[in-house]
Coordinates of C-alpha atoms and ligand atoms in Angstrom, one line a residue:
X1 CA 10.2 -0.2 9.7
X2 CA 7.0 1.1 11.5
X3 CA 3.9 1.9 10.4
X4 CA 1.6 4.1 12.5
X5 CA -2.5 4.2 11.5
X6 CA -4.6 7.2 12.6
X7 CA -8.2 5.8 11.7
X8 CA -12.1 6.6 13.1
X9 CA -12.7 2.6 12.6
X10 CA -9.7 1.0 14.1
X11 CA -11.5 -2.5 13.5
X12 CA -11.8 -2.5 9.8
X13 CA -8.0 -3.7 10.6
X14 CA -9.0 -6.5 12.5
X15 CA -7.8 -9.9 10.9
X16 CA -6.2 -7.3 7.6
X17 CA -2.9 -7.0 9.8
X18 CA -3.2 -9.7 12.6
X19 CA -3.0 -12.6 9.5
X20 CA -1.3 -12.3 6.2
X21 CA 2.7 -11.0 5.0
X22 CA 2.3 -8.4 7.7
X23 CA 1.5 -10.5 10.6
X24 CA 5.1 -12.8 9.2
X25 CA 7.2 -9.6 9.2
X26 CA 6.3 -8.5 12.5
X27 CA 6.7 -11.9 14.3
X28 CA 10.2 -11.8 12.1
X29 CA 11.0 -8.2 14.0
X30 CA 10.8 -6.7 10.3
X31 CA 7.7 -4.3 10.5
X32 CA 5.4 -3.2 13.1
X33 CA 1.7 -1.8 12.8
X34 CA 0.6 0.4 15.5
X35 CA -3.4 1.3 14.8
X36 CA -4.4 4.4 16.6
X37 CA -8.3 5.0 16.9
X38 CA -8.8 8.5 16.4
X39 CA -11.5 8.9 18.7
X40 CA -8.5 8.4 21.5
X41 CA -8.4 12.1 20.7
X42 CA -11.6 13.2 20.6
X43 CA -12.4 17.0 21.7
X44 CA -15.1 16.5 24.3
X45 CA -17.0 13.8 26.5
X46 CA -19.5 13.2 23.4
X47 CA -16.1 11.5 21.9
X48 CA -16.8 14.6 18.9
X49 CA -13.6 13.8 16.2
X50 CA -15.9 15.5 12.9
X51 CA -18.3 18.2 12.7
X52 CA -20.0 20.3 9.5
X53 CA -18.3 21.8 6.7
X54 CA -18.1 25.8 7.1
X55 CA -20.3 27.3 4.7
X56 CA -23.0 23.8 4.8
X57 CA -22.9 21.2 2.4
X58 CA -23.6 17.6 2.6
X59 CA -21.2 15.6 4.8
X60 CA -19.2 15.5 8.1
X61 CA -15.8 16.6 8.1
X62 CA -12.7 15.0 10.7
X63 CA -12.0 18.3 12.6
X64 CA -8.7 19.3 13.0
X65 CA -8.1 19.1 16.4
X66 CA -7.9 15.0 17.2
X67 CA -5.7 14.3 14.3
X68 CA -3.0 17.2 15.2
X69 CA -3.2 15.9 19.0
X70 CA -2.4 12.6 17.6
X71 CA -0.2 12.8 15.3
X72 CA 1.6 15.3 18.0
X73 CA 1.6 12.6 20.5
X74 CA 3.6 10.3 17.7
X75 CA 6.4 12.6 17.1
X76 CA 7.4 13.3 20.9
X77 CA 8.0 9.8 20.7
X78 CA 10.0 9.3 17.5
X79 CA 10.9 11.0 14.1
X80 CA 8.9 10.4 11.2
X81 CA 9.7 10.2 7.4
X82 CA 6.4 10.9 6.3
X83 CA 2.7 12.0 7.1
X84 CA 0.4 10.5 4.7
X85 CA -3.1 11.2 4.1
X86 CA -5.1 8.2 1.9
X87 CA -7.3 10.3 0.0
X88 CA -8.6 9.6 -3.8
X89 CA -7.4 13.1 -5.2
X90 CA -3.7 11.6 -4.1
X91 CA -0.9 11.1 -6.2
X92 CA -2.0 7.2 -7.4
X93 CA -0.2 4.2 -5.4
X94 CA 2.8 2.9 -7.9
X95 CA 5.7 0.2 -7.4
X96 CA 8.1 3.3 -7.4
X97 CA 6.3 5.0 -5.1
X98 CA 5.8 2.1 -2.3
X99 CA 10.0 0.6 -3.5
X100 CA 10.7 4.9 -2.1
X101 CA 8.6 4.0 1.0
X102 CA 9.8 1.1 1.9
X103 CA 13.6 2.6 2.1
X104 CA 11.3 4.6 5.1
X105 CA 11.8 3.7 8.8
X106 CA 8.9 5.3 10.4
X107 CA 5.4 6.7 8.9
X108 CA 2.3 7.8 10.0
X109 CA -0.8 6.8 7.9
X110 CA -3.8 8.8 8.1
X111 CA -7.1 7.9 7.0
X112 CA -10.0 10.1 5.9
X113 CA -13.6 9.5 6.4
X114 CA -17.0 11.2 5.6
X115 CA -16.5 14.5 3.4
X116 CA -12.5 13.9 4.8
X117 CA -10.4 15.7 7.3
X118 CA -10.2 19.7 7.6
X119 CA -8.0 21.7 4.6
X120 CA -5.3 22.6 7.2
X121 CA -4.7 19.0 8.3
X122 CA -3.5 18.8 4.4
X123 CA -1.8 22.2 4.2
X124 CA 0.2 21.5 7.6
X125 CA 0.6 18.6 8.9
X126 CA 0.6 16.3 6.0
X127 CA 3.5 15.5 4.1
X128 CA 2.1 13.1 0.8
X129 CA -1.0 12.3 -0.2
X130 CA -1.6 8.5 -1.7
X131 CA -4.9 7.3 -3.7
X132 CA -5.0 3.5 -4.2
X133 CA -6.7 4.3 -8.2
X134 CA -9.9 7.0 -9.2
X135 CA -12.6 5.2 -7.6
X136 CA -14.2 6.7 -3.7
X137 CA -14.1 4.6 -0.9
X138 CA -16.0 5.1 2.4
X139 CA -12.6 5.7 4.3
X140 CA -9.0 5.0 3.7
X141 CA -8.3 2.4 6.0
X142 CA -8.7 -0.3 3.3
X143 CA -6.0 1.6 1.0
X144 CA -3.9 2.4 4.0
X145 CA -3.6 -1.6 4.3
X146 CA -2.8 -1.8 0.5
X147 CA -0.2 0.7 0.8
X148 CA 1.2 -1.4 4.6
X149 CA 0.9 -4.5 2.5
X150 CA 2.6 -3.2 -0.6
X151 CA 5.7 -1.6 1.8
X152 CA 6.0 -4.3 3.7
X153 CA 6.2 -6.8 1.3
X154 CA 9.4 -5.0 -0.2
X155 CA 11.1 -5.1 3.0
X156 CA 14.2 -7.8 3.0
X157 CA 13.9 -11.0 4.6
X158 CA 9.6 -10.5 4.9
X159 CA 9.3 -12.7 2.0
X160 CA 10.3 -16.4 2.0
X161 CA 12.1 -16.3 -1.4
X162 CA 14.2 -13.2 -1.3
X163 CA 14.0 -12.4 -5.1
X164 CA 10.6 -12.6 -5.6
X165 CA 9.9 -9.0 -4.5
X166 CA 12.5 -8.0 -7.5
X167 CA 10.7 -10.3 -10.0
X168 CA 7.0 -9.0 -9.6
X169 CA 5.1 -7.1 -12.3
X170 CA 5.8 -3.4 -12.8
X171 CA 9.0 -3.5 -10.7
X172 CA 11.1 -3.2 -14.1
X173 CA 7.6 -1.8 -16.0
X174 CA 7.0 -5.1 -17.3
X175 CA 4.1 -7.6 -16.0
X176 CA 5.7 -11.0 -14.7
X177 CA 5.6 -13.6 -17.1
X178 CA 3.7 -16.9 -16.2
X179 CA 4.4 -19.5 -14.0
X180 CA 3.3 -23.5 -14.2
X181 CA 3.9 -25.9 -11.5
X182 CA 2.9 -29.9 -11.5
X183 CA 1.7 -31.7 -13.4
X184 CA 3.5 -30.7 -16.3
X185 CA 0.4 -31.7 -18.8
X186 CA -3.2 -31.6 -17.1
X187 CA -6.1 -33.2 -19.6
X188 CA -4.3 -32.2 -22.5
X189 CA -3.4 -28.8 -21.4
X190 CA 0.5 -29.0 -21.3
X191 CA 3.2 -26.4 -19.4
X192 CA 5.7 -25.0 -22.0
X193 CA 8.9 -27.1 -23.1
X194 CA 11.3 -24.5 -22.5
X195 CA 10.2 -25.0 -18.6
X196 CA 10.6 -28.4 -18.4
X197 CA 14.0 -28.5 -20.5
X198 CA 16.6 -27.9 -17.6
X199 CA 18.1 -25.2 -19.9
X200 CA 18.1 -22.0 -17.2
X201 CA 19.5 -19.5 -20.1
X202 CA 16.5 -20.5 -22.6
X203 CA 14.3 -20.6 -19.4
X204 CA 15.3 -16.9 -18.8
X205 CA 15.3 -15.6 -22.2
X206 CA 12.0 -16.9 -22.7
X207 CA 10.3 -15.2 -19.6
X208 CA 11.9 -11.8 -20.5
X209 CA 10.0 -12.5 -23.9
X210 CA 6.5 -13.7 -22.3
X211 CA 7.3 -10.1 -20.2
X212 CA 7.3 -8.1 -23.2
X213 CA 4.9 -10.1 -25.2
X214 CA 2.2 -10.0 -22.4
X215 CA 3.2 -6.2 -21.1
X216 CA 2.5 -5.2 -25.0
X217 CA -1.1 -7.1 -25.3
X218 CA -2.4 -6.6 -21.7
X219 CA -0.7 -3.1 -20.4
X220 CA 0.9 -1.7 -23.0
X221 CA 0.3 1.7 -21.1
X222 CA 3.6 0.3 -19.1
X223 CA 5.9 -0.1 -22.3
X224 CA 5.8 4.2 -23.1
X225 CA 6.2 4.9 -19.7
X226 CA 9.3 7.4 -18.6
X227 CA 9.2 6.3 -15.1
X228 CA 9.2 9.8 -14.4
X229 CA 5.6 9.5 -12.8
X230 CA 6.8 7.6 -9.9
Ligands
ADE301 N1 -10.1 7.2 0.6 C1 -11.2 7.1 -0.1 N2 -11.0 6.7 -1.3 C2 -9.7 6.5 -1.4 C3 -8.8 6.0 -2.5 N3 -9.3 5.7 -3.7 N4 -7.5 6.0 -2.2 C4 -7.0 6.4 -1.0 N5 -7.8 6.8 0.0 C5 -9.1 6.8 -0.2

């Protein structure tokens, strides 16, 4: 899979991509992350990527111009599934929504900035829209990384232990139950018997109950859920 990022402060990725599950599954050949600096594609010698809103207002908006160049420049080179703008009046980030991206094998990221980018960049050259939850950020390169990360992750042979991607919360709509490791009794604060009893059917049946049991006190949201919003 590869990820292309369109971004006006390429750095903020500096040490989020190079380190991490991201840097593994590129060194493994899994995943690559190409950050493009929008200002690559600036309109004039002044390096000019945002200008004023039409009609005045508060606020800087990315102009048009920069991010069709750039995004054109990606797709004479390759095909891509998808166009996505991180913006908070997206459709919000999901397990469903990054298990359908991660069957992907190329997409373009685009982050806003300032007031965000030009209506038309929306209406034409975008394909999806993402928010990472209802709170403003001052760009989306930090929820383009959670939505990298989050893809990545997914993808097989990134992770160490194959079937821990399938066993993380909300990938069945259940929160994972809890884990212990040594020692198996710390001051006086012991792990559960059932872990510790060699028994892999009562081990089992007693996570899918600490799923339920935990889903139900702490999201219980998850529990009357359709699925159909993913
Ligand atoms: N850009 C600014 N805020 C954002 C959010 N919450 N999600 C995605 N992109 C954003």
């Amino acid at each position: 899979m590869r990820i292309d990022i369109i971004s006006c402060v390429p750095a903020t990725f500096s040490g989020l991509i190079d380190q991490s599950i991201l840097k593994r599954a590129g060194e493994k050949g899994l995943a690559e992350i190409h950050i493009h600096d929008l200002r690559d594609y600036a309109i004039n010698k002044h390096n000019q990527i945002d200008d004023y809103a039409f009609g005045g207002g508060a606020g800087m908006v990315l102009m048009i111009e920069p991010i069709d160049k750039c995004i054109a420049k990606l797709k004479s080179e390759r095909d891509y599934d998808e166009v996505i703008y991180m913006s908070p009046d997206g459709k919000t980030l999901s397990q469903g929504i990054s298990n359908e991206l991660s069957l992907k094998k190329n997409l373009i990221l685009l982050c806003g900035h300032y007031k965000g980018v030009d209506e038309r960049v929306r209406e034409h050259l975008v394909t999806r829209e993402i928010s990472i939850g209802d709170y403003v950020l001052t760009g989306g390169e930090l929820a383009a990384a959670v939505v990298a990360d989050s893809v990545i992750r997914l993808l097989p042979g990134v992770m160490n232990d194959e079937t821990s991607a399938l066993t993380d919360s909300f990938q069945d709509d259940l929160i994972a139950p809890p884990v212990y490791t040594r020692p198996a009794e710390y001051k006086d604060w012991k792990v559960p018997e059932v872990l510790t009893s060699g028994h892999q059917a009562k081990i089992e049946a007693w996570r899918f109950d600490q799923q339920v049991e935990r889903t139900k006190a702490k999201r219980p949201d998850l529990l009357n859920r359709s699925g159909s919003e993913d």
